Tab-separated table of C-alpha atoms and ligand atoms in Angstrom:
chain	number	residue	atom	x	y	z
A	268	UNK	CA	137.242	100.037	177.543
A	269	UNK	CA	136.538	103.382	176.034
A	270	UNK	CA	133.294	105.283	176.366
A	271	UNK	CA	133.936	107.376	173.287
A	272	UNK	CA	130.717	107.462	171.275
A	273	UNK	CA	130.689	106.041	167.776
A	274	UNK	CA	128.741	107.670	164.932
A	275	UNK	CA	127.940	106.250	161.534
A	276	UNK	CA	127.008	107.249	158.037
A	277	UNK	CA	123.344	107.454	157.084
A	278	UNK	CA	122.757	105.694	153.775
A	279	UNK	CA	119.479	104.436	152.304
A	280	UNK	CA	117.716	105.079	155.611
A	281	UNK	CA	120.217	103.174	157.754
A	282	UNK	CA	122.987	104.191	160.107
A	283	UNK	CA	125.990	102.185	159.035
A	284	UNK	CA	129.751	102.087	159.467
A	285	UNK	CA	132.077	102.793	156.542
A	286	UNK	CA	132.266	99.780	154.223
A	287	UNK	CA	135.978	99.515	155.005
A	288	UNK	CA	135.302	99.734	158.745
A	289	UNK	CA	137.707	102.702	159.013
A	290	UNK	CA	137.036	105.410	161.599
A	291	UNK	CA	138.298	108.925	162.252
A	292	UNK	CA	138.480	110.809	165.533
A	293	UNK	CA	136.928	114.177	166.190
A	294	UNK	CA	138.713	116.233	168.846
A	295	UNK	CA	137.726	119.247	170.879
A	296	UNK	CA	139.748	122.253	169.655
A	297	UNK	CA	139.775	123.634	173.230
A	298	UNK	CA	141.364	120.450	174.518
A	299	UNK	CA	143.032	118.198	172.009
A	300	UNK	CA	143.041	115.296	174.496
A	301	UNK	CA	139.269	115.146	174.475
A	302	UNK	CA	137.839	112.937	171.749
A	303	UNK	CA	134.270	113.913	170.956
A	304	UNK	CA	133.506	110.841	168.931
A	305	UNK	CA	134.613	108.343	166.344
A	306	UNK	CA	133.072	108.729	162.915
A	307	UNK	CA	133.050	106.745	159.710
A	308	UNK	CA	136.182	107.427	157.632
A	309	UNK	CA	134.396	106.711	154.406
A	310	UNK	CA	135.674	106.206	150.885
A	311	UNK	CA	134.481	105.803	147.309
A	312	UNK	CA	132.491	102.650	148.119
A	313	UNK	CA	130.348	104.480	150.712
A	314	UNK	CA	129.878	107.386	148.316
A	315	UNK	CA	128.731	104.980	145.629
A	316	UNK	CA	126.190	103.405	147.976
A	317	UNK	CA	124.935	106.851	148.987
A	318	UNK	CA	124.558	108.030	145.389
A	319	UNK	CA	122.817	104.736	144.481
A	320	UNK	CA	120.350	105.343	147.325
A	321	UNK	CA	119.801	109.007	146.414
A	322	UNK	CA	119.261	108.163	142.724
A	323	UNK	CA	116.714	105.483	143.618
A	324	UNK	CA	114.874	107.714	146.115
A	325	UNK	CA	114.732	110.567	143.607
A	326	UNK	CA	112.382	108.559	141.412
A	327	UNK	CA	109.586	109.055	143.936
A	328	UNK	CA	110.683	112.051	146.064
A	329	UNK	CA	111.137	114.322	143.051
A	330	UNK	CA	107.661	113.522	141.802
A	331	UNK	CA	105.998	113.736	145.205
A	332	UNK	CA	103.981	116.499	146.795
A	333	UNK	CA	105.727	119.698	147.817
A	334	UNK	CA	103.270	119.962	150.700
A	335	UNK	CA	104.370	116.579	152.032
A	336	UNK	CA	107.991	117.720	151.788
A	337	UNK	CA	107.120	120.927	153.651
A	338	UNK	CA	105.510	118.922	156.446
A	339	UNK	CA	108.650	116.879	156.959
A	340	UNK	CA	110.848	119.982	157.088
A	341	UNK	CA	108.470	121.526	159.547
A	342	UNK	CA	108.585	118.497	161.773
A	343	UNK	CA	112.390	118.365	161.552
A	344	UNK	CA	112.482	122.006	162.701
A	345	UNK	CA	110.384	121.142	165.747
A	346	UNK	CA	112.575	118.150	166.602
A	347	UNK	CA	115.773	120.181	166.222
A	348	UNK	CA	114.277	123.009	168.267
A	349	UNK	CA	113.638	120.668	171.183
A	350	UNK	CA	117.375	119.797	171.153
A	351	UNK	CA	118.876	123.301	170.875
A	352	UNK	CA	120.556	123.313	174.316
A	353	UNK	CA	122.341	119.968	173.783
A	354	UNK	CA	123.259	120.508	170.157
A	355	UNK	CA	124.396	124.090	170.789
A	356	UNK	CA	126.741	122.710	173.420
A	357	UNK	CA	128.005	119.957	171.146
A	358	UNK	CA	128.595	122.555	168.452
A	359	UNK	CA	130.761	124.610	170.805
A	360	UNK	CA	132.721	121.532	171.897
A	361	UNK	CA	133.236	120.406	168.353
A	362	UNK	CA	133.872	123.727	166.596
A	363	UNK	CA	135.075	126.020	169.388
A	364	UNK	CA	132.732	128.981	169.063
A	365	UNK	CA	131.233	130.230	172.328
A	366	UNK	CA	128.199	128.495	173.797
A	367	UNK	CA	126.075	131.553	173.056
A	368	UNK	CA	127.107	131.369	169.407
A	369	UNK	CA	126.642	127.582	169.324
A	370	UNK	CA	123.098	127.954	170.614
A	371	UNK	CA	122.485	130.881	168.273
A	372	UNK	CA	123.627	128.877	165.272
A	373	UNK	CA	121.494	125.863	166.156
A	374	UNK	CA	118.497	128.174	166.549
A	375	UNK	CA	119.282	129.546	163.129
A	376	UNK	CA	119.244	126.046	161.635
A	377	UNK	CA	115.734	125.604	163.082
A	378	UNK	CA	114.611	128.879	161.483
A	379	UNK	CA	116.069	127.807	158.146
A	380	UNK	CA	114.213	124.482	158.182
A	381	UNK	CA	111.012	126.334	159.006
A	382	UNK	CA	111.581	128.935	156.334
A	383	UNK	CA	111.991	126.258	153.645
A	384	UNK	CA	108.944	124.389	154.907
A	385	UNK	CA	107.099	127.592	153.988
A	386	UNK	CA	109.052	128.222	150.792
A	387	UNK	CA	108.256	124.722	149.498
A	388	UNK	CA	104.609	125.781	149.400
A	389	UNK	CA	105.194	128.943	147.379
A	390	UNK	CA	104.376	129.117	143.657
A	391	UNK	CA	106.842	127.129	141.563
A	392	UNK	CA	106.203	128.719	138.188
A	393	UNK	CA	104.533	131.491	136.245
A	394	UNK	CA	101.735	131.862	133.770
A	395	UNK	CA	102.475	133.940	130.628
A	396	UNK	CA	100.388	135.425	127.842
A	397	UNK	CA	100.932	133.750	124.459
A	398	UNK	CA	100.883	135.022	120.868
A	399	UNK	CA	98.085	132.533	120.438
A	400	UNK	CA	95.271	133.518	122.787
A	401	UNK	CA	94.165	129.897	122.988
A	402	UNK	CA	97.545	128.661	124.237
A	403	UNK	CA	98.049	128.001	127.927
A	404	UNK	CA	101.673	129.038	128.453
A	405	UNK	CA	103.378	128.517	131.774
A	406	UNK	CA	106.639	127.617	133.471
A	407	UNK	CA	107.236	125.175	136.238
A	408	UNK	CA	110.398	124.736	138.281
A	409	UNK	CA	111.387	121.105	138.540
A	410	UNK	CA	114.039	119.532	140.776
A	411	UNK	CA	117.515	118.744	139.458
A	412	UNK	CA	118.060	115.218	140.810
A	413	UNK	CA	120.808	114.050	143.137
A	414	UNK	CA	122.675	116.979	144.711
A	415	UNK	CA	126.056	116.839	146.451
A	416	UNK	CA	126.244	119.126	149.485
A	417	UNK	CA	129.751	119.870	150.785
A	418	UNK	CA	129.936	122.073	153.849
A	419	UNK	CA	132.609	123.805	155.951
A	420	UNK	CA	133.383	123.432	159.661
A	421	UNK	CA	132.829	127.078	160.652
A	422	UNK	CA	129.010	126.929	160.583
A	423	UNK	CA	128.629	123.194	161.117
A	424	UNK	CA	124.842	123.155	161.405
A	425	UNK	CA	123.550	126.395	159.809
A	426	UNK	CA	125.284	126.006	156.448
A	427	UNK	CA	124.264	122.341	156.044
A	428	UNK	CA	120.703	123.381	156.920
A	429	UNK	CA	120.648	126.218	154.419
A	430	UNK	CA	121.836	123.983	151.610
A	431	UNK	CA	120.011	120.767	152.476
A	432	UNK	CA	116.627	122.292	153.372
A	433	UNK	CA	116.050	123.967	149.976
A	434	UNK	CA	117.514	121.008	148.083
A	435	UNK	CA	114.943	118.728	149.738
A	436	UNK	CA	112.085	121.251	149.749
A	437	UNK	CA	112.244	121.570	145.979
A	438	UNK	CA	112.322	117.809	145.361
A	439	UNK	CA	115.993	116.865	145.085
A	440	UNK	CA	117.720	114.074	146.933
A	441	UNK	CA	121.026	114.669	148.682
A	442	UNK	CA	124.390	113.165	149.454
A	443	UNK	CA	125.841	115.265	152.259
A	444	UNK	CA	129.586	115.403	152.957
A	445	UNK	CA	130.245	117.595	156.006
A	446	UNK	CA	133.658	118.979	156.945
A	447	UNK	CA	135.697	116.212	158.529
A	448	UNK	CA	136.397	118.479	161.530
A	449	UNK	CA	132.707	118.850	162.478
A	450	UNK	CA	130.822	115.635	161.710
A	451	UNK	CA	128.809	115.596	164.955
A	452	UNK	CA	126.612	118.577	164.063
A	453	UNK	CA	126.034	116.950	160.676
A	454	UNK	CA	124.825	113.767	162.382
A	455	UNK	CA	122.492	115.801	164.610
A	456	UNK	CA	120.917	117.584	161.650
A	457	UNK	CA	120.443	114.359	159.726
A	458	UNK	CA	118.940	112.666	162.801
A	459	UNK	CA	116.299	115.383	163.065
A	460	UNK	CA	115.409	115.096	159.379
A	461	UNK	CA	115.367	111.297	159.485
A	462	UNK	CA	113.151	111.245	162.575
A	463	UNK	CA	110.815	113.723	160.903
A	464	UNK	CA	110.038	111.020	158.356
A	465	UNK	CA	112.268	111.523	155.326
A	466	UNK	CA	111.948	108.432	153.162
A	467	UNK	CA	115.027	106.206	152.907
A	468	UNK	CA	117.661	107.472	150.475
A	469	UNK	CA	116.363	111.048	150.243
A	470	UNK	CA	119.176	112.358	152.465
A	471	UNK	CA	122.420	110.438	152.840
A	472	UNK	CA	125.298	111.400	155.106
A	473	UNK	CA	128.839	110.294	154.292
A	474	UNK	CA	131.571	111.453	156.679
A	475	UNK	CA	135.256	111.435	155.865
A	476	UNK	CA	137.998	113.368	154.145
A	477	UNK	CA	137.779	115.639	151.110
A	478	UNK	CA	140.045	113.326	149.115
A	479	UNK	CA	138.232	110.086	149.891
A	480	UNK	CA	134.609	111.329	150.020
A	481	UNK	CA	134.398	114.737	148.350
A	482	UNK	CA	136.370	113.678	145.303
A	483	UNK	CA	134.362	110.602	144.265
A	484	UNK	CA	131.162	112.497	145.083
A	485	UNK	CA	131.835	115.390	142.704
A	486	UNK	CA	133.121	113.042	140.007
A	487	UNK	CA	129.976	110.884	139.962
A	488	UNK	CA	127.965	111.806	136.856
A	489	UNK	CA	124.733	111.012	138.660
A	490	UNK	CA	125.380	113.928	141.038
A	491	UNK	CA	123.942	116.626	138.799
A	492	UNK	CA	124.582	119.570	141.094
A	493	UNK	CA	127.035	120.444	143.847
A	494	UNK	CA	126.737	123.210	146.415
A	495	UNK	CA	129.972	123.995	148.226
A	496	UNK	CA	131.083	126.507	150.846
A	497	UNK	CA	134.793	126.670	151.592
A	498	UNK	CA	138.127	127.837	150.273
A	499	UNK	CA	138.810	129.488	146.915
A	500	UNK	CA	141.389	126.803	146.250
A	501	UNK	CA	138.908	123.929	146.501
A	502	UNK	CA	136.307	126.055	144.705
A	503	UNK	CA	138.722	126.344	141.766
A	504	UNK	CA	139.125	122.562	141.611
A	505	UNK	CA	135.356	122.100	141.692
A	506	UNK	CA	134.933	124.532	138.798
A	507	UNK	CA	137.201	122.327	136.699
A	508	UNK	CA	135.575	119.036	137.663
A	509	UNK	CA	131.986	120.206	137.419
A	510	UNK	CA	132.657	122.289	134.315
A	511	UNK	CA	134.203	119.325	132.526
A	512	UNK	CA	131.188	117.123	133.156
A	513	UNK	CA	128.576	119.858	132.760
A	514	UNK	CA	127.232	119.786	136.314
A	515	UNK	CA	125.548	122.672	138.077
A	516	UNK	CA	127.767	124.297	140.691
A	517	UNK	CA	127.252	126.769	143.486
A	518	UNK	CA	130.262	128.154	145.305
A	519	UNK	CA	130.515	130.266	148.446
A	520	UNK	CA	134.163	131.133	148.966
A	521	UNK	CA	136.304	133.633	150.814
A	522	UNK	CA	135.949	137.240	151.845
A	523	UNK	CA	138.133	140.184	152.841
A	524	UNK	CA	135.312	142.231	154.183
A	525	UNK	CA	135.703	145.934	154.927
A	526	UNK	CA	133.974	148.070	157.537
A	527	UNK	CA	134.281	151.753	156.699
A	528	UNK	CA	134.085	154.060	159.707
A	529	UNK	CA	133.462	157.689	158.791
A	530	UNK	CA	134.045	160.674	161.061
A	531	UNK	CA	130.314	161.320	161.516
A	532	UNK	CA	129.575	157.757	162.718
A	533	UNK	CA	128.361	156.873	166.183
A	534	UNK	CA	131.738	155.582	167.285
A	535	UNK	CA	130.443	153.336	170.059
A	536	UNK	CA	128.097	151.641	167.639
A	537	UNK	CA	130.894	151.288	165.073
A	538	UNK	CA	133.268	149.958	167.710
A	539	UNK	CA	130.908	147.239	168.861
A	540	UNK	CA	130.119	146.058	165.343
A	541	UNK	CA	133.673	146.189	164.035
A	542	UNK	CA	134.962	144.192	166.999
A	543	UNK	CA	132.125	141.667	166.809
A	544	UNK	CA	132.516	141.385	163.048
A	545	UNK	CA	136.230	140.740	163.398
A	546	UNK	CA	136.339	138.540	166.471
A	547	UNK	CA	133.113	136.536	166.874
A	548	UNK	CA	133.633	132.869	166.020
A	549	UNK	CA	137.336	133.682	166.465
A	550	UNK	CA	137.241	135.526	163.144
A	551	UNK	CA	136.466	132.314	161.283
A	552	UNK	CA	133.584	133.492	159.113
A	553	UNK	CA	133.778	134.217	155.425
A	554	UNK	CA	131.731	137.303	156.337
A	555	UNK	CA	134.123	138.425	159.113
A	556	UNK	CA	135.403	142.009	159.141
A	557	UNK	CA	139.125	141.919	158.490
A	558	UNK	CA	139.679	145.511	157.351
A	559	UNK	CA	138.541	148.585	159.299
A	560	UNK	CA	138.860	151.455	156.827
A	561	UNK	CA	138.772	154.500	159.064
A	562	UNK	CA	138.559	158.206	158.240
A	563	UNK	CA	142.081	159.488	158.823
A	564	UNK	CA	140.814	162.286	161.078
A	565	UNK	CA	139.574	159.778	163.642
A	566	UNK	CA	141.865	156.841	162.832
A	567	UNK	CA	144.174	157.179	165.838
A	568	UNK	CA	141.365	157.711	168.322
A	569	UNK	CA	139.320	154.860	166.882
A	570	UNK	CA	142.328	152.518	166.823
A	571	UNK	CA	142.902	153.352	170.477
A	572	UNK	CA	139.309	152.357	171.294
A	573	UNK	CA	139.642	149.187	169.206
A	574	UNK	CA	142.813	148.293	171.081
A	575	UNK	CA	141.142	148.702	174.457
A	576	UNK	CA	138.112	146.667	173.454
A	577	UNK	CA	140.045	143.874	171.731
A	578	UNK	CA	142.589	143.615	174.549
A	579	UNK	CA	139.743	143.008	176.996
A	580	UNK	CA	138.353	139.977	175.089
A	581	UNK	CA	138.395	136.947	177.370
A	582	UNK	CA	139.773	133.989	175.413
A	583	UNK	CA	139.151	130.511	176.755
A	584	UNK	CA	136.945	127.464	176.941
A	585	UNK	CA	133.839	128.245	174.862
A	586	UNK	CA	131.623	126.413	177.365
A	587	UNK	CA	132.600	128.834	180.135
A	588	UNK	CA	129.897	131.530	180.190
A	589	UNK	CA	132.537	134.237	180.770
A	590	UNK	CA	134.438	133.365	177.615
A	591	UNK	CA	134.087	135.799	174.735
A	592	UNK	CA	136.314	134.062	172.220
A	593	UNK	CA	137.129	130.384	171.844
A	594	UNK	CA	139.961	128.610	170.038
A	595	UNK	CA	140.559	128.274	166.316
A	596	UNK	CA	139.330	125.093	164.719
A	597	UNK	CA	142.594	123.168	165.240
A	598	UNK	CA	146.311	123.518	165.892
A	599	UNK	CA	147.082	123.733	162.209
A	600	UNK	CA	144.804	126.758	161.858
A	601	UNK	CA	146.207	128.364	165.012
A	602	UNK	CA	149.789	127.912	163.783
A	603	UNK	CA	148.861	129.251	160.368
A	604	UNK	CA	147.255	132.413	161.794
A	605	UNK	CA	150.150	132.952	164.230
A	606	UNK	CA	152.525	132.513	161.274
A	607	UNK	CA	150.642	135.093	159.181
A	608	UNK	CA	150.817	137.590	162.041
A	609	UNK	CA	154.543	136.982	162.439
A	610	UNK	CA	155.103	137.496	158.711
A	611	UNK	CA	153.099	140.741	158.713
A	612	UNK	CA	155.223	142.012	161.622
A	613	UNK	CA	158.412	141.064	159.798
A	614	UNK	CA	157.157	142.900	156.733
A	615	UNK	CA	156.917	146.024	158.869
A	616	UNK	CA	153.148	146.343	159.310
A	617	UNK	CA	152.398	148.290	162.497
A	618	UNK	CA	151.448	145.630	165.034
A	619	UNK	CA	149.434	146.887	167.991
A	620	UNK	CA	149.269	143.456	169.689
A	621	UNK	CA	148.126	139.855	169.499
A	622	UNK	CA	148.291	136.920	167.134
A	623	UNK	CA	150.541	134.705	169.255
A	624	UNK	CA	149.601	131.203	170.442
A	625	UNK	CA	148.483	131.518	174.051
A	626	UNK	CA	150.422	129.885	176.827
A	627	UNK	CA	149.390	128.664	180.264
A	628	UNK	CA	148.206	125.169	181.079
A	629	UNK	CA	144.611	125.312	179.894
A	630	UNK	CA	145.320	127.375	176.801
A	631	UNK	CA	148.170	125.148	175.713
A	632	UNK	CA	145.768	122.236	175.442
A	633	UNK	CA	143.810	123.976	172.724
A	634	UNK	CA	144.191	125.958	169.510
A	635	UNK	CA	144.137	129.354	171.229
A	636	UNK	CA	145.493	132.518	169.646
A	637	UNK	CA	145.343	136.052	171.080
A	638	UNK	CA	143.137	138.417	169.051
A	639	UNK	CA	145.351	140.642	166.937
A	640	UNK	CA	145.228	144.264	165.835
A	641	UNK	CA	147.363	145.962	163.193
A	642	UNK	CA	147.217	149.582	162.114
A	643	UNK	CA	148.354	151.726	159.164
A	644	UNK	CA	147.958	148.632	157.011
A	645	UNK	CA	148.904	149.120	153.376
A	646	UNK	CA	145.754	148.149	151.435
A	647	UNK	CA	147.825	146.345	148.814
A	648	UNK	CA	149.873	144.307	151.335
A	649	UNK	CA	149.152	140.643	152.068
A	650	UNK	CA	147.370	141.653	155.270
A	651	UNK	CA	145.261	144.107	153.284
A	652	UNK	CA	144.399	141.603	150.553
A	653	UNK	CA	144.315	137.995	151.774
A	654	UNK	CA	141.772	136.255	153.962
A	655	UNK	CA	143.502	135.037	157.133
A	656	UNK	CA	140.430	133.339	158.626
A	657	UNK	CA	141.303	134.168	162.193
A	658	UNK	CA	140.961	136.901	164.842
A	659	UNK	CA	143.068	139.505	163.045
A	660	UNK	CA	141.893	143.034	162.284
A	661	UNK	CA	143.815	145.613	160.273
A	662	UNK	CA	143.072	149.336	160.397
A	663	UNK	CA	143.537	151.199	157.100
A	664	UNK	CA	143.291	155.010	157.319
A	665	UNK	CA	141.557	156.735	154.389
A	666	UNK	CA	140.871	160.319	153.332
A	667	UNK	CA	137.097	160.474	153.154
A	668	UNK	CA	134.388	158.419	151.465
A	669	UNK	CA	135.797	158.158	147.945
A	670	UNK	CA	139.144	156.843	149.011
A	671	UNK	CA	137.538	154.527	151.585
A	672	UNK	CA	135.261	152.992	148.950
A	673	UNK	CA	138.134	152.628	146.481
A	674	UNK	CA	140.146	150.748	149.127
A	675	UNK	CA	137.127	148.663	150.126
A	676	UNK	CA	136.694	147.531	146.517
A	677	UNK	CA	140.359	146.971	145.782
A	678	UNK	CA	140.403	143.248	146.659
A	679	UNK	CA	139.589	140.135	144.655
A	680	UNK	CA	136.751	139.229	147.040
A	681	UNK	CA	133.309	140.799	147.307
A	682	UNK	CA	131.212	139.071	149.933
A	683	UNK	CA	130.037	141.663	152.448
A	684	UNK	CA	130.830	145.274	153.299
A	685	UNK	CA	129.768	147.704	156.040
A	686	UNK	CA	129.772	151.428	156.483
A	687	UNK	CA	129.238	153.438	159.662
A	688	UNK	CA	127.798	156.901	159.111
A	689	UNK	CA	124.858	159.046	160.153
A	690	UNK	CA	124.469	160.479	156.676
A	691	UNK	CA	121.765	158.919	154.519
A	692	UNK	CA	123.228	160.066	151.204
A	693	UNK	CA	126.617	158.620	152.112
A	694	UNK	CA	124.973	155.343	153.050
A	695	UNK	CA	123.125	155.191	149.744
A	696	UNK	CA	126.218	156.030	147.695
A	697	UNK	CA	128.076	153.256	149.506
A	698	UNK	CA	125.243	150.788	148.902
A	699	UNK	CA	125.507	151.592	145.178
A	700	UNK	CA	129.278	151.546	144.906
A	701	UNK	CA	130.266	148.660	147.161
A	702	UNK	CA	131.415	145.659	145.152
A	703	UNK	CA	129.859	143.210	147.582
A	704	UNK	CA	126.927	140.831	147.529
A	705	UNK	CA	125.826	141.982	150.986
A	706	UNK	CA	125.956	145.582	152.201
A	707	UNK	CA	125.397	146.757	155.767
A	708	UNK	CA	124.912	150.273	157.032
A	709	UNK	CA	125.669	150.655	160.745
A	710	UNK	CA	125.897	146.925	161.372
A	711	UNK	CA	128.646	144.333	161.152
A	712	UNK	CA	129.675	142.530	157.970
A	713	UNK	CA	128.699	139.085	159.284
A	714	UNK	CA	125.218	137.660	159.671
A	715	UNK	CA	122.659	136.377	157.211
A	716	UNK	CA	118.896	136.179	157.594
A	717	UNK	CA	117.371	133.105	155.956
A	718	UNK	CA	114.705	134.885	153.916
A	719	UNK	CA	117.090	136.978	151.799
A	720	UNK	CA	119.702	135.996	149.214
A	721	UNK	CA	123.211	135.366	150.498
A	722	UNK	CA	126.358	135.373	148.397
A	723	UNK	CA	129.240	137.414	147.123
A	724	UNK	CA	130.461	139.254	144.068
A	725	UNK	CA	133.812	138.760	142.332
A	726	UNK	CA	135.969	135.972	143.797
A	727	UNK	CA	133.611	135.285	146.694
A	728	UNK	CA	131.081	133.167	144.867
A	729	UNK	CA	129.912	131.747	141.572
A	730	UNK	CA	127.298	134.420	140.815
A	731	UNK	CA	124.557	132.247	142.222
A	732	UNK	CA	122.982	133.057	145.573
A	733	UNK	CA	121.934	130.908	148.489
A	734	UNK	CA	119.015	131.197	150.923
A	735	UNK	CA	115.761	133.090	150.505
A	736	UNK	CA	113.984	132.672	147.211
A	737	UNK	CA	117.376	132.552	145.470
A	738	UNK	CA	117.803	128.967	146.627
A	739	UNK	CA	114.990	127.884	144.330
A	740	UNK	CA	117.010	129.215	141.383
A	741	UNK	CA	119.891	126.940	142.184
A	742	UNK	CA	118.067	123.809	143.254
A	743	UNK	CA	115.538	123.710	140.401
A	744	UNK	CA	115.428	124.017	136.626
A	745	UNK	CA	112.724	125.638	134.531
A	746	UNK	CA	110.373	123.812	132.205
A	747	UNK	CA	108.285	125.917	129.808
A	748	UNK	CA	104.968	124.371	128.790
A	749	UNK	CA	102.807	125.351	125.782
A	750	UNK	CA	99.377	123.762	125.847
A	751	UNK	CA	97.091	123.933	122.857
A	752	UNK	CA	93.861	122.034	122.677
A	753	UNK	CA	92.885	119.937	119.686
A	754	UNK	CA	90.169	121.628	117.608
A	755	UNK	CA	86.849	121.326	119.306
A	756	UNK	CA	84.316	119.422	117.160
A	757	UNK	CA	81.488	121.680	115.969
B	240	LIG	C1	127.158	134.591	158.800
B	240	LIG	O1	127.836	135.574	158.585
B	240	LIG	O2	126.442	134.520	159.800
B	240	LIG	O3	131.180	130.321	155.708
B	240	LIG	C2	127.127	133.467	157.859
B	240	LIG	C3	130.791	131.443	156.053
B	240	LIG	C4	129.599	132.034	155.352
B	240	LIG	C5	128.417	132.124	156.223
B	240	LIG	C6	128.394	133.348	157.069
B	240	LIG	N1	129.282	131.229	154.187
B	240	LIG	O4	131.346	132.021	156.958
């Protein structure tokens, strides 16, 4: 007998197994022998049932009161908040980030739900003057319909929350396909929303693979909009599919985020933020710092400090309070990152240390890789251009601000960018010139507060923004209304 818990899809207000009965296992990346749970390995039939339910529920949810929707989100936030310690722990077991980060991310999901409970109650249109003074002319933002939400494993509760909460707040219904590597956090979020009183069919969870769940979901004409965070490769496929059928699409893709460190910076501050930006969540954030562009005059000294700090990072079980960096998401990812590091070394990039799979009994059970540091990286090399999605930082020396900014911008991505300086004018010039959707001065490239827009320029997104008020742009459409009265009888 096994005591491995079983989790199901949530369709039309009911927790149910995949129609085929198939299941998939979810394993702990710190210990591949530990099975966290068995989840529905769904297919097109489950997707169809979920879209049927969402389309039916939309008929009433979309026309209902925004205040009622806000109340449910608010209640869901309170329910989730009461479960932060358990869910934070589950997140760390399932995804591998440290317990502190797991708890932090779950707390963030609570804040997001609360923020959209408030946002749902904000004005949803504008009143305009008309050429005809008797005309009442206004706009109102209406929901889109059934939305497909496809989320990555690296923020398994915050990203689902920041897509699902606005979708629901503004009157859409949702079919949610979480990453197949992190279905447990998805279940926990849906449980909180269901318990808060969401009517049946408003939010449907379908777990399973991209091919068997994601594909039929994005091809269903009833799914009018899709919001996706993940790889540029999948993003490109979605552009074709959604473009061909005229659906609305939001993409959040990769990053190759720079942190510029100038000679006048507070170097301890810069050091802390560059290392955190590069190594937190084992470097698996699209906002992670992967390039430290350092003023040549201080490059050697700063690299030395980086080396000391990075070498001291304690890698291990994320549930151990002493651990500072957990594993990668799975063995495939760990092998891929180790392979990239090996290739960079073979190509002659100056390797300070790290990037190898870790040995020793406990480490061998999981997807552990040593944090890696390279220096004198050629900005046009693979290491200087491509997102590795792992704990790998490359130092690129530059001669002053102009060259540093040119290097920072010389990649196909444009998600976030940082600069470390004490000079206000330099900071402002950087804020103007950085080709990035998010700019930081004296703080790390990662992080996103829920009340402001989030998203990248160039290859990092699809020009739309998530979170804050920007989410209303994506999850609604505008109706313009002209109202003229019939002539009033004299
Ligand atoms: C953060 O930096 O805290 O997938 C959020 C990602 C981003 C979210 C980053 N879409 O890593």
